[in-house]
Amino acid sequence: MKKTIVNLLFGLITAAVATSAEKPNIVLVITDDQGYGDLACHGNPHVKTPNIDKLSSESVNLEDFHVFPTCSPTRAALMTGHWANRTGVWHTINGRSLIRKNEVTLATMLHNAGYETGIFGKWHLGDAYPFRPEDKGFSHTFSHGAGGVGQTPDAWNNDYFTGHYRNNGELTKVDGFCTDVFFDQGRQWIKQCVEEKKPFFAYIASNAPHLPLLAPQKYLDLYKDQPGDLAAFYGMITNIDDNIGETRKFLKELGVENNTIFIYMTDNGSAHGSEAYNAGMQGKKDSEYDGGHRVPFMIYYPDAEMTSKREVETLTHVVDIAPTLLELCDVEKDPSVEFDGVSIVPLLEGDTKDWKDRFVISDSQRVVDPIKWKKSSVMVQDWRLINGKELYYLPDDPAQKNDLASKHPEKVELLRSYYDSWWDDLEPGYAVTAEFIIGNEKSEVVTLNGHDWISQKLPPWNQSHIRGLKKFISEDFDGYWAVEVETPGKYNLAFFRWDPQANAAITASLPAQPDRPGVDKPYCAYPGQALDIKEVVLEVDGKEIGRQAVTDKDVSVSIDTDLAQGKQKISAYFILADGKQVGVPYCTFTLQK
């Protein structure tokens, strides 16, 4: 009898494992600042991308696929299936790149369905609780901070060739070019998932070819005939291409190629290559024209017979990817979620007979509070309404040069009407600020930084700004962090001029770190300026609640204060000897027990 029960239990466990293992795996590669035209298979005569070209020849290619014109909004929409503005993410800095805590991500839904979920590289939707990738459904995290290696929330002195990365919450030093590191870490993790017979979602998000333009010398040497910036930009892309080739080969060697959905896409239009080649489009990163948001999308999935080149000309959008992947993986969406996008599985399978034209929108706000019609493109298949005024018919005018608004006022009115409805739906949410949560056991010490100051001014979003903080000195600092205190009590707030990892005095200067191959300097390769700081001031909701003197020996200074439960605006700034002010670049919050 005991043997029978044991056998029965074993059978049930085996069946469960088999069912789990039969679910398709996902590898989603997304690159940063690479446009549609930055590929040889799209006609670029300069760049070398043989592996992506091969992938294109074996994949379903979405030829009219659109994202948002900058990185964080695209990533928010990709992860949620929602318009980026609905998620609270319409900028890349100033506290407007933080994905709202109520958003349920693709990673969460897959993880709840039994998937292992791993991120490797760029997240850029928040670096403190509750916005981190581990708070948003990823069971394994290996990432840099903010929007790129060496930006303000990233590990101190990181550059593209050596750095400390957040490995499941702990900083781990890894040498090697960042793109190689992220793909290698992804492959190691995939191998572990395969060995454990667990379905996986590997989100490999390179920060390349985002500036600073740096690449291993052998990739720069491939483009000696190109201007320096293009040589580095294209070198970074060819390095990505090599990693894509290695990863596809690795999946085949592991025996999981057929059951793996492999996707390659990018996050916005080209940042550097559009003047050399832009596939006939107008615009680049941050543009409302197609060059700013039409990007490559390739999907290869042998088990679904997606193994030969087929071009889908139907208009699609990044908000469609989450619902599409859930359908391909036979995973139910969270019941609380209503997608803005739709599943495009019929298009991927070649079934377009019942597909109806629809409206989609991409816009680039890059302000603290969204502005109606700002840098917007309302799209319906062949038509584009730009900024609510200009109308273009793309089959005759792919470069969007011939404004037809005066000739087709009825089309303008139709597209404006859709935008008005879209705006009215989203506008109430613009007043909802995403707050960092203080006093939660999931993050006992919360570190905030200048990247996320809410301010009408540009914040110090990368470490060259921290090193050159003089340019951020003003008569009256206006920035603050939006926080929600979950546990009321006495908190220690520690204020730093330099990242706590630097262990440097507030008033001290710091040496520049070494240059690296490429045309730009790493953010850490600038000298750190000494500042004659005399005091730090802490304000809560506009009211001063404490100040502390700063000496030349202080690495940090602290103020203990009671914080009530609820939402608050925390502002902290240094006062210099001349009376001017500069925001505190780094602050830690610790609940006193």
Coordinates of C-alpha atoms in Angstrom, one line a residue:
M1 CA 0.0 0.0 0.0
K2 CA 2.8 2.4 1.0
K3 CA 4.6 1.6 -2.3
T4 CA 1.4 2.3 -4.2
I5 CA 1.0 5.7 -2.6
V6 CA 4.6 6.6 -3.2
N7 CA 4.3 5.6 -6.9
L8 CA 1.1 7.6 -7.1
L9 CA 2.7 10.7 -5.6
F10 CA 5.7 10.3 -7.8
G11 CA 3.5 10.1 -10.9
L12 CA 1.6 13.2 -9.9
I13 CA 4.9 15.1 -9.3
T14 CA 6.3 13.8 -12.6
A15 CA 3.1 14.9 -14.5
A16 CA 3.3 18.3 -12.9
V17 CA 6.9 18.7 -13.9
A18 CA 6.2 17.5 -17.4
T19 CA 3.3 19.9 -17.8
S20 CA 5.5 22.8 -16.5
A21 CA 8.4 21.7 -18.8
E22 CA 6.2 21.6 -21.8
K23 CA 5.4 25.3 -21.6
P24 CA 7.4 27.3 -24.1
N25 CA 10.4 29.2 -22.9
I26 CA 10.9 32.9 -23.8
V27 CA 14.1 34.7 -24.6
L28 CA 13.4 38.4 -25.2
V29 CA 16.3 40.5 -26.3
I30 CA 15.8 44.3 -26.3
T31 CA 18.6 46.7 -27.1
D32 CA 18.9 50.4 -26.3
D33 CA 18.9 53.3 -28.7
Q34 CA 19.2 51.1 -31.8
G35 CA 16.7 52.0 -34.6
Y36 CA 15.0 50.2 -37.4
G37 CA 17.7 51.3 -39.8
D38 CA 20.7 50.2 -37.7
L39 CA 20.6 46.7 -39.2
A40 CA 22.1 45.3 -42.4
C41 CA 19.0 43.3 -43.1
H42 CA 17.1 46.6 -43.2
G43 CA 19.3 48.0 -45.9
N44 CA 22.1 49.7 -43.8
P45 CA 25.2 49.5 -46.0
H46 CA 27.6 50.2 -43.1
V47 CA 26.8 48.0 -40.1
K48 CA 27.6 44.3 -39.8
T49 CA 24.8 42.3 -38.2
P50 CA 25.1 38.7 -39.8
N51 CA 23.4 37.0 -36.8
I52 CA 20.4 39.3 -36.6
D53 CA 20.1 39.1 -40.4
K54 CA 20.0 35.4 -40.1
L55 CA 17.4 35.6 -37.4
S56 CA 15.3 37.9 -39.6
S57 CA 15.5 35.4 -42.4
E58 CA 14.0 32.7 -40.1
S59 CA 11.5 34.8 -38.3
V60 CA 8.1 36.5 -38.4
N61 CA 9.1 40.2 -38.8
L62 CA 6.7 42.9 -37.7
E63 CA 7.4 45.7 -40.3
D64 CA 5.1 48.3 -38.8
F65 CA 5.9 47.8 -35.1
H66 CA 6.0 50.8 -32.8
V67 CA 7.3 51.6 -29.3
F68 CA 7.6 54.9 -27.5
P69 CA 10.3 57.3 -28.5
T70 CA 12.4 56.8 -25.4
C71 CA 13.5 53.9 -23.2
S72 CA 11.6 53.8 -19.9
P73 CA 8.1 54.3 -21.5
T74 CA 8.7 51.5 -23.9
R75 CA 9.8 49.1 -21.1
A76 CA 6.8 50.0 -19.0
A77 CA 4.5 49.2 -21.9
L78 CA 6.3 46.0 -22.8
M79 CA 6.1 44.8 -19.2
T80 CA 2.4 45.7 -18.7
G81 CA 0.5 45.8 -22.0
H82 CA -0.5 49.3 -20.9
W83 CA 0.0 52.7 -22.5
A84 CA 3.2 54.0 -20.8
N85 CA 1.4 57.1 -19.6
R86 CA -1.1 54.8 -17.7
T87 CA 1.8 53.2 -15.8
G88 CA 3.2 56.5 -14.6
V89 CA 6.2 56.2 -16.9
W90 CA 6.5 59.0 -19.4
H91 CA 10.0 60.2 -18.8
T92 CA 13.4 58.6 -18.0
I93 CA 14.3 60.7 -14.9
N94 CA 12.7 63.1 -12.4
G95 CA 10.6 60.4 -10.7
R96 CA 8.7 59.8 -13.9
S97 CA 10.4 56.5 -14.8
L98 CA 8.9 54.7 -11.8
I99 CA 6.4 52.0 -12.7
R100 CA 3.4 52.3 -10.4
K101 CA 3.1 49.7 -7.6
N102 CA -0.3 48.6 -8.8
E103 CA 0.9 47.5 -12.2
V104 CA 1.0 43.7 -12.7
T105 CA 3.8 42.8 -15.1
L106 CA 4.3 40.1 -17.6
A107 CA 7.1 38.7 -15.4
T108 CA 4.7 38.5 -12.5
M109 CA 2.0 36.7 -14.5
L110 CA 4.5 34.2 -15.9
H111 CA 6.1 33.6 -12.5
N112 CA 2.7 32.9 -11.0
A113 CA 2.2 30.3 -13.8
G114 CA 5.3 28.4 -12.8
Y115 CA 8.0 30.2 -14.9
E116 CA 11.4 31.2 -13.7
T117 CA 11.8 34.8 -14.6
G118 CA 15.2 36.5 -15.0
I119 CA 16.4 39.9 -16.0
F120 CA 19.9 40.6 -17.3
G121 CA 20.9 44.2 -17.9
K122 CA 18.6 47.2 -18.0
W123 CA 15.4 47.7 -16.1
H124 CA 15.0 51.5 -15.8
L125 CA 11.6 51.4 -14.1
G126 CA 12.9 52.1 -10.6
D127 CA 15.8 51.2 -8.3
A128 CA 14.3 51.2 -4.9
Y129 CA 11.2 49.4 -3.3
P130 CA 8.6 48.9 -4.7
F131 CA 9.8 49.5 -8.2
R132 CA 12.8 47.1 -8.5
P133 CA 12.6 44.1 -10.9
E134 CA 12.5 41.7 -7.9
D135 CA 9.4 43.6 -6.7
K136 CA 7.8 43.2 -10.2
G137 CA 7.9 39.5 -10.8
F138 CA 11.5 38.6 -11.5
S139 CA 12.7 35.6 -9.6
H140 CA 16.3 36.2 -10.7
T141 CA 17.9 39.7 -11.2
F142 CA 21.2 40.7 -12.6
S143 CA 21.0 44.4 -13.5
H144 CA 22.6 47.8 -13.5
G145 CA 21.0 50.8 -12.1
A146 CA 18.7 53.3 -13.9
G147 CA 19.0 53.7 -17.7
G148 CA 22.7 52.7 -18.2
V149 CA 25.9 51.6 -16.7
G150 CA 27.4 54.5 -14.8
Q151 CA 24.2 56.4 -14.2
T152 CA 23.5 57.9 -10.8
P153 CA 21.7 54.9 -9.3
D154 CA 24.2 52.4 -10.6
A155 CA 27.1 51.1 -8.6
W156 CA 29.8 53.7 -8.0
N157 CA 32.5 54.0 -10.7
N158 CA 30.9 51.4 -13.0
D159 CA 32.0 51.6 -16.5
Y160 CA 31.2 49.5 -19.6
F161 CA 34.3 47.2 -19.1
T162 CA 34.3 46.5 -15.4
G163 CA 31.6 46.9 -12.8
H164 CA 29.5 45.7 -9.9
Y165 CA 26.0 44.5 -10.8
R166 CA 22.9 43.8 -8.7
N167 CA 22.9 40.1 -8.5
N168 CA 19.7 39.2 -6.7
G169 CA 20.0 42.2 -4.5
E170 CA 23.7 41.9 -3.8
L171 CA 26.5 43.8 -5.6
T172 CA 28.7 41.4 -7.5
K173 CA 31.9 42.4 -9.3
V174 CA 32.2 41.1 -12.8
D175 CA 34.8 42.0 -15.3
G176 CA 34.1 42.2 -19.1
F177 CA 32.3 44.4 -21.5
C178 CA 28.8 44.9 -20.2
T179 CA 26.9 43.4 -23.1
D180 CA 29.0 40.3 -23.0
V181 CA 28.4 40.1 -19.2
F182 CA 24.6 40.4 -19.5
F183 CA 24.3 37.8 -22.2
D184 CA 26.7 35.4 -20.4
Q185 CA 24.8 35.7 -17.2
G186 CA 21.6 35.1 -19.1
R187 CA 23.0 31.9 -20.7
Q188 CA 24.2 30.6 -17.4
W189 CA 20.8 31.1 -15.8
I190 CA 19.0 29.5 -18.8
K191 CA 21.2 26.4 -18.5
Q192 CA 20.3 26.1 -14.8
C193 CA 16.6 26.4 -15.7
V194 CA 16.9 23.7 -18.3
E195 CA 18.8 21.4 -16.0
E196 CA 16.0 21.9 -13.4
K197 CA 13.4 21.4 -16.1
K198 CA 11.7 24.7 -15.4
P199 CA 10.2 26.9 -18.1
F200 CA 11.9 30.3 -18.2
F201 CA 11.5 33.9 -19.3
A202 CA 14.9 35.4 -19.9
Y203 CA 14.7 39.2 -20.4
I204 CA 18.1 40.2 -21.8
A205 CA 18.1 44.0 -22.0
S206 CA 21.4 45.5 -23.1
N207 CA 22.2 49.1 -22.2
A208 CA 24.2 49.2 -25.5
P209 CA 24.3 50.9 -27.9
H210 CA 23.2 53.8 -25.6
L211 CA 25.9 56.4 -24.9
P212 CA 28.6 56.7 -23.7
L213 CA 29.8 55.2 -27.0
L214 CA 32.3 52.6 -25.9
A215 CA 33.2 49.2 -27.3
P216 CA 36.0 46.6 -27.2
Q217 CA 38.8 47.6 -29.5
K218 CA 38.2 44.7 -31.9
Y219 CA 34.7 46.0 -32.7
L220 CA 36.0 49.6 -33.2
D221 CA 38.5 48.2 -35.6
L222 CA 35.7 46.8 -37.8
Y223 CA 34.6 50.4 -38.6
K224 CA 37.8 52.3 -39.2
D225 CA 36.2 53.8 -42.3
Q226 CA 33.4 55.4 -40.3
P227 CA 33.5 58.6 -38.2
G228 CA 34.4 58.0 -34.6
D229 CA 30.9 58.1 -33.1
L230 CA 29.5 55.8 -35.8
A231 CA 32.5 53.4 -35.4
A232 CA 31.7 53.0 -31.7
F233 CA 27.9 52.9 -32.2
Y234 CA 28.1 50.3 -34.9
G235 CA 30.8 48.4 -33.0
M236 CA 28.5 48.1 -30.0
I237 CA 25.7 46.8 -32.4
T238 CA 28.0 44.2 -33.9
N239 CA 29.0 43.1 -30.4
I240 CA 25.3 42.6 -29.6
D241 CA 24.9 40.7 -32.9
D242 CA 27.7 38.3 -31.9
N243 CA 26.0 37.7 -28.5
I244 CA 22.6 37.0 -30.2
G245 CA 24.4 34.4 -32.4
E246 CA 26.0 32.8 -29.4
T247 CA 22.8 32.7 -27.5
R248 CA 20.8 31.1 -30.3
K249 CA 23.6 28.5 -30.7
F250 CA 23.5 27.9 -27.0
L251 CA 19.8 27.2 -27.0
K252 CA 20.2 24.7 -29.8
E253 CA 23.0 22.9 -27.9
L254 CA 20.8 22.7 -24.8
G255 CA 18.1 21.1 -26.9
V256 CA 15.5 23.8 -26.2
E257 CA 15.6 25.8 -29.4
N258 CA 12.3 24.4 -30.8
N259 CA 10.4 25.1 -27.6
T260 CA 11.8 28.6 -27.1
I261 CA 10.2 31.8 -28.3
F262 CA 13.1 34.0 -29.3
I263 CA 12.4 37.7 -29.7
Y264 CA 14.6 40.5 -30.8
M265 CA 13.5 44.2 -30.6
T266 CA 14.7 47.6 -29.7
D267 CA 13.3 50.3 -27.4
N268 CA 13.2 53.4 -29.6
G269 CA 14.5 55.0 -32.7
S270 CA 18.2 55.4 -33.4
A271 CA 20.2 57.7 -31.2
H272 CA 23.3 58.0 -33.4
G273 CA 22.8 56.2 -36.7
S274 CA 19.8 57.9 -38.3
E275 CA 21.9 60.5 -40.2
A276 CA 24.0 57.7 -41.8
Y277 CA 21.0 55.5 -42.6
N278 CA 17.4 55.7 -41.4
A279 CA 15.5 53.4 -43.9
G280 CA 13.8 56.4 -45.5
M281 CA 12.2 57.6 -42.3
Q282 CA 12.2 61.0 -40.7
G283 CA 13.2 61.3 -37.0
K284 CA 15.3 59.6 -34.4
K285 CA 15.1 58.8 -30.7
D286 CA 12.7 61.2 -28.9
S287 CA 10.9 62.1 -32.2
E288 CA 7.2 61.8 -32.9
Y289 CA 7.9 60.9 -36.5
D290 CA 8.2 57.2 -37.4
G291 CA 12.0 57.2 -37.1
G292 CA 11.6 57.8 -33.4
H293 CA 9.3 54.8 -32.6
R294 CA 9.1 52.4 -35.5
V295 CA 11.6 49.6 -34.6
P296 CA 12.5 46.1 -35.5
F297 CA 10.7 43.1 -34.1
M298 CA 11.5 39.5 -34.9
I299 CA 10.0 36.4 -33.4
Y300 CA 11.4 32.9 -34.0
Y301 CA 9.5 29.9 -32.6
P302 CA 9.9 26.6 -34.3
D303 CA 7.2 24.7 -32.3
A304 CA 4.7 27.2 -33.8
E305 CA 6.2 27.0 -37.3
M306 CA 7.7 30.5 -37.1
T307 CA 10.9 29.5 -38.8
S308 CA 10.9 31.2 -42.2
K309 CA 10.8 34.9 -43.1
R310 CA 7.4 36.4 -43.2
E311 CA 6.8 40.1 -43.0
V312 CA 3.7 41.4 -41.3
E313 CA 2.8 44.9 -42.6
T314 CA -0.1 45.4 -40.2
L315 CA 0.3 48.1 -37.6
T316 CA 1.3 46.7 -34.2
H317 CA 2.5 48.3 -30.9
V318 CA 4.6 47.4 -27.9
V319 CA 1.5 47.2 -25.8
D320 CA 0.6 44.1 -27.8
I321 CA 3.5 42.0 -26.6
A322 CA 2.4 41.0 -23.1
P323 CA -1.0 39.7 -24.2
T324 CA 0.6 38.0 -27.1
L325 CA 3.2 36.1 -25.1
L326 CA 0.6 35.1 -22.5
E327 CA -1.5 33.5 -25.3
L328 CA 1.5 31.8 -26.9
C329 CA 2.4 30.4 -23.5
D330 CA -1.2 29.5 -22.6
V331 CA -1.0 31.6 -19.4
E332 CA -4.0 33.4 -18.0
K333 CA -3.7 37.1 -17.4
D334 CA -4.1 38.4 -13.9
P335 CA -7.9 39.0 -13.4
S336 CA -7.2 42.6 -12.3
V337 CA -5.5 43.5 -15.6
E338 CA -7.2 45.0 -18.6
F339 CA -4.7 45.3 -21.4
D340 CA -4.5 48.4 -23.7
G341 CA -2.9 46.1 -26.3
V342 CA -4.2 43.0 -28.0
S343 CA -2.8 39.6 -28.8
I344 CA -1.4 39.6 -32.2
V345 CA -1.1 35.8 -32.4
P346 CA -3.4 35.7 -35.5
L347 CA -1.0 38.0 -37.3
L348 CA 2.0 35.9 -36.3
E349 CA 0.2 32.8 -37.6
G350 CA -0.7 34.6 -40.9
D351 CA -4.4 34.9 -40.2
T352 CA -5.4 38.5 -41.1
K353 CA -8.8 37.9 -42.6
D354 CA -10.7 39.1 -39.5
W355 CA -8.2 41.7 -38.4
K356 CA -9.5 45.2 -38.2
D357 CA -7.6 48.4 -38.4
R358 CA -7.1 50.1 -35.1
F359 CA -5.7 53.3 -33.5
V360 CA -2.5 53.3 -31.5
I361 CA -0.5 56.2 -30.0
S362 CA 3.2 56.9 -29.3
D363 CA 4.3 60.1 -27.6
S364 CA 7.4 61.5 -26.0
Q365 CA 6.7 63.7 -23.0
R366 CA 10.0 63.9 -21.1
V367 CA 8.4 66.4 -18.7
V368 CA 7.3 66.2 -15.0
D369 CA 3.6 66.6 -16.0
P370 CA 2.3 65.4 -19.4
I371 CA 1.2 68.0 -21.9
K372 CA -1.6 67.3 -24.3
W373 CA -0.5 66.6 -27.9
K374 CA 3.2 67.0 -27.0
K375 CA 5.4 65.1 -29.5
S376 CA 2.5 62.7 -30.3
S377 CA 1.8 60.4 -33.2
V378 CA -1.7 59.0 -33.6
M379 CA -1.5 56.0 -36.0
V380 CA -4.0 54.0 -37.9
Q381 CA -2.4 51.7 -40.4
D382 CA -1.2 53.9 -43.3
W383 CA -1.9 57.3 -41.6
R384 CA -0.1 59.4 -39.0
L385 CA -1.4 62.5 -37.2
I386 CA 1.6 64.4 -35.7
N387 CA 1.1 66.7 -32.8
G388 CA -2.6 67.0 -33.6
K389 CA -1.9 69.1 -36.7
E390 CA 0.2 67.4 -39.4
L391 CA -1.2 64.5 -41.4
Y392 CA 0.8 62.0 -43.5
Y393 CA -0.1 59.1 -45.7
L394 CA 2.9 56.7 -45.5
P395 CA 2.5 54.6 -48.6
D396 CA 3.2 57.7 -50.7
D397 CA 5.3 59.6 -48.2
P398 CA 7.3 57.3 -45.8
A399 CA 9.6 60.3 -44.9
Q400 CA 6.6 62.3 -43.7
K401 CA 7.4 65.4 -45.7
N402 CA 4.0 66.1 -47.4
D403 CA 1.4 67.4 -44.9
L404 CA -2.1 66.5 -46.1
A405 CA -4.0 67.9 -43.2
S406 CA -5.7 70.6 -45.3
K407 CA -6.7 68.0 -47.9
H408 CA -8.2 65.5 -45.5
P409 CA -9.8 67.4 -42.6
E410 CA -12.2 64.5 -42.0
K411 CA -9.2 62.2 -41.3
V412 CA -7.6 64.7 -39.0
E413 CA -10.9 65.0 -37.1
L414 CA -11.1 61.2 -36.8
L415 CA -7.6 60.9 -35.4
R416 CA -8.0 63.9 -33.1
S417 CA -11.2 62.4 -31.7
Y418 CA -9.4 59.2 -30.9
Y419 CA -6.6 61.0 -29.2
D420 CA -9.0 63.1 -27.1
S421 CA -10.7 59.9 -25.8
W422 CA -7.3 58.4 -25.1
W423 CA -6.2 61.5 -23.2
D424 CA -9.4 61.8 -21.2
D425 CA -9.0 58.1 -20.2
L426 CA -5.4 58.6 -19.0
E427 CA -5.4 62.2 -17.7
P428 CA -6.8 61.4 -14.2
G429 CA -3.8 59.3 -13.6
Y430 CA -1.3 62.1 -14.3
A431 CA -1.9 63.5 -10.9
V432 CA -0.9 60.2 -9.2
T433 CA 2.7 60.2 -8.2
A434 CA 4.7 57.0 -7.8
E435 CA 6.1 57.0 -4.3
F436 CA 9.1 55.1 -2.9
I437 CA 7.9 53.1 0.1
I438 CA 9.8 53.7 3.4
G439 CA 9.5 51.3 6.4
N440 CA 8.7 48.0 4.6
E441 CA 10.4 44.8 5.7
K442 CA 11.3 44.0 2.1
S443 CA 13.7 47.0 2.1
E444 CA 14.8 48.0 5.6
V445 CA 17.2 50.6 4.3
V446 CA 16.1 52.6 1.3
T447 CA 18.6 54.6 -0.7
L448 CA 17.3 57.4 -2.9
N449 CA 19.4 59.6 -5.3
G450 CA 19.3 62.7 -7.5
H451 CA 18.2 60.8 -10.6
D452 CA 14.7 60.7 -9.1
W453 CA 14.3 64.2 -7.8
I454 CA 11.0 65.5 -8.8
S455 CA 11.9 68.9 -10.1
Q456 CA 11.3 71.2 -13.1
K457 CA 15.0 71.2 -13.6
L458 CA 17.3 68.5 -15.1
P459 CA 18.6 66.3 -12.2
P460 CA 22.1 64.8 -12.0
W461 CA 21.1 61.6 -13.7
N462 CA 24.6 60.1 -14.3
Q463 CA 27.8 59.9 -12.3
S464 CA 29.6 62.6 -14.4
H465 CA 26.9 65.0 -13.1
I466 CA 27.6 63.8 -9.6
R467 CA 31.3 64.4 -10.1
G468 CA 30.5 67.8 -11.7
L469 CA 27.8 68.8 -9.2
K470 CA 28.7 72.5 -9.4
K471 CA 26.5 72.9 -12.5
F472 CA 23.5 71.9 -10.3
I473 CA 24.1 74.7 -7.7
S474 CA 21.2 77.2 -7.5
E475 CA 19.8 80.0 -5.4
D476 CA 16.8 77.8 -4.4
F477 CA 16.7 74.0 -4.7
D478 CA 13.2 72.9 -5.8
G479 CA 13.6 69.1 -5.9
Y480 CA 12.1 66.4 -3.7
W481 CA 11.6 62.7 -3.4
A482 CA 8.0 61.4 -3.2
V483 CA 7.8 58.8 -0.5
E484 CA 5.1 56.9 1.3
V485 CA 5.9 56.0 4.9
E486 CA 4.4 52.6 5.5
T487 CA 5.6 52.2 9.1
P488 CA 5.5 55.4 11.2
G489 CA 8.3 56.1 13.6
K490 CA 11.7 57.6 14.1
Y491 CA 14.0 57.4 11.1
N492 CA 17.6 58.1 10.5
L493 CA 18.2 60.0 7.3
A494 CA 21.8 60.0 6.3
F495 CA 23.0 62.5 3.6
F496 CA 25.9 61.9 1.2
R497 CA 27.6 64.0 -1.4
W498 CA 29.2 60.9 -2.9
D499 CA 27.7 57.5 -3.4
P500 CA 28.0 55.7 0.0
Q501 CA 30.2 53.1 -1.8
A502 CA 32.8 55.8 -2.5
N503 CA 33.3 56.3 1.3
A504 CA 34.5 59.9 0.5
A505 CA 34.1 63.0 2.5
I506 CA 31.3 65.3 1.5
T507 CA 33.6 68.3 0.8
A508 CA 36.4 66.2 -0.9
S509 CA 37.4 65.9 -4.5
L510 CA 37.8 62.6 -6.3
P511 CA 40.2 61.5 -9.0
A512 CA 38.9 60.6 -12.5
Q513 CA 38.8 57.0 -13.4
P514 CA 40.6 55.6 -16.5
D515 CA 39.3 56.2 -20.1
R516 CA 38.0 53.2 -22.1
P517 CA 38.0 52.4 -25.8
G518 CA 35.5 54.5 -27.8
V519 CA 34.8 58.1 -28.5
D520 CA 33.2 59.1 -25.2
K521 CA 34.5 59.0 -21.7
P522 CA 32.9 56.7 -19.2
Y523 CA 30.8 58.7 -16.7
C524 CA 33.4 57.9 -14.0
A525 CA 36.3 59.3 -16.0
Y526 CA 35.7 62.9 -15.0
P527 CA 37.3 64.5 -11.9
G528 CA 35.1 64.8 -8.9
Q529 CA 34.8 68.4 -7.8
A530 CA 35.3 69.6 -4.2
L531 CA 32.5 71.7 -2.8
D532 CA 32.6 74.1 0.2
I533 CA 29.6 72.6 1.9
K534 CA 28.7 73.9 5.3
E535 CA 25.2 72.5 6.2
V536 CA 22.5 70.1 5.2
V537 CA 18.8 71.0 5.5
L538 CA 15.9 68.5 5.6
E539 CA 12.4 69.5 4.7
V540 CA 9.2 67.5 4.8
D541 CA 6.2 68.8 2.8
G542 CA 7.9 72.2 2.4
K543 CA 8.6 72.7 6.1
E544 CA 12.2 72.6 7.5
I545 CA 12.4 70.0 10.3
G546 CA 16.2 69.9 10.8
R547 CA 19.6 71.0 9.7
Q548 CA 23.1 69.7 10.5
A549 CA 26.6 71.2 10.2
V550 CA 29.0 69.6 7.8
T551 CA 32.8 69.2 8.5
D552 CA 35.6 68.4 6.1
K553 CA 35.8 64.9 7.7
D554 CA 32.2 63.9 7.3
V555 CA 31.4 61.2 4.8
S556 CA 27.8 61.7 5.7
V557 CA 25.7 63.6 8.2
S558 CA 22.5 62.4 9.7
I559 CA 19.3 63.8 11.0
D560 CA 16.9 61.6 13.1
T561 CA 13.3 62.6 12.7
D562 CA 9.8 61.2 13.3
L563 CA 7.9 60.4 10.0
A564 CA 4.2 59.9 10.1
Q565 CA 2.4 57.3 8.1
G566 CA 1.4 58.4 4.6
K567 CA 2.6 60.2 1.5
Q568 CA 5.2 62.9 2.0
K569 CA 7.6 65.1 0.0
I570 CA 11.2 64.8 1.3
S571 CA 13.6 67.5 0.3
A572 CA 17.2 67.6 1.3
Y573 CA 19.9 70.0 0.2
F574 CA 23.4 71.2 1.0
I575 CA 24.1 74.9 1.8
L576 CA 27.5 76.1 0.5
A577 CA 29.7 78.8 2.0
D578 CA 28.3 81.4 -0.3
G579 CA 24.7 80.6 0.8
K580 CA 23.7 78.8 -2.5
Q581 CA 22.1 75.4 -2.5
V582 CA 22.5 72.1 -4.2
G583 CA 20.4 69.0 -3.8
V584 CA 21.7 66.0 -1.8
P585 CA 22.7 63.4 -4.4
Y586 CA 22.3 60.4 -2.1
C587 CA 20.1 59.8 1.0
T588 CA 19.4 56.6 3.1
F589 CA 16.3 56.1 5.2
T590 CA 16.5 53.6 8.1
L591 CA 13.8 53.0 10.6
Q592 CA 15.1 53.1 14.2
K593 CA 14.1 50.0 16.2

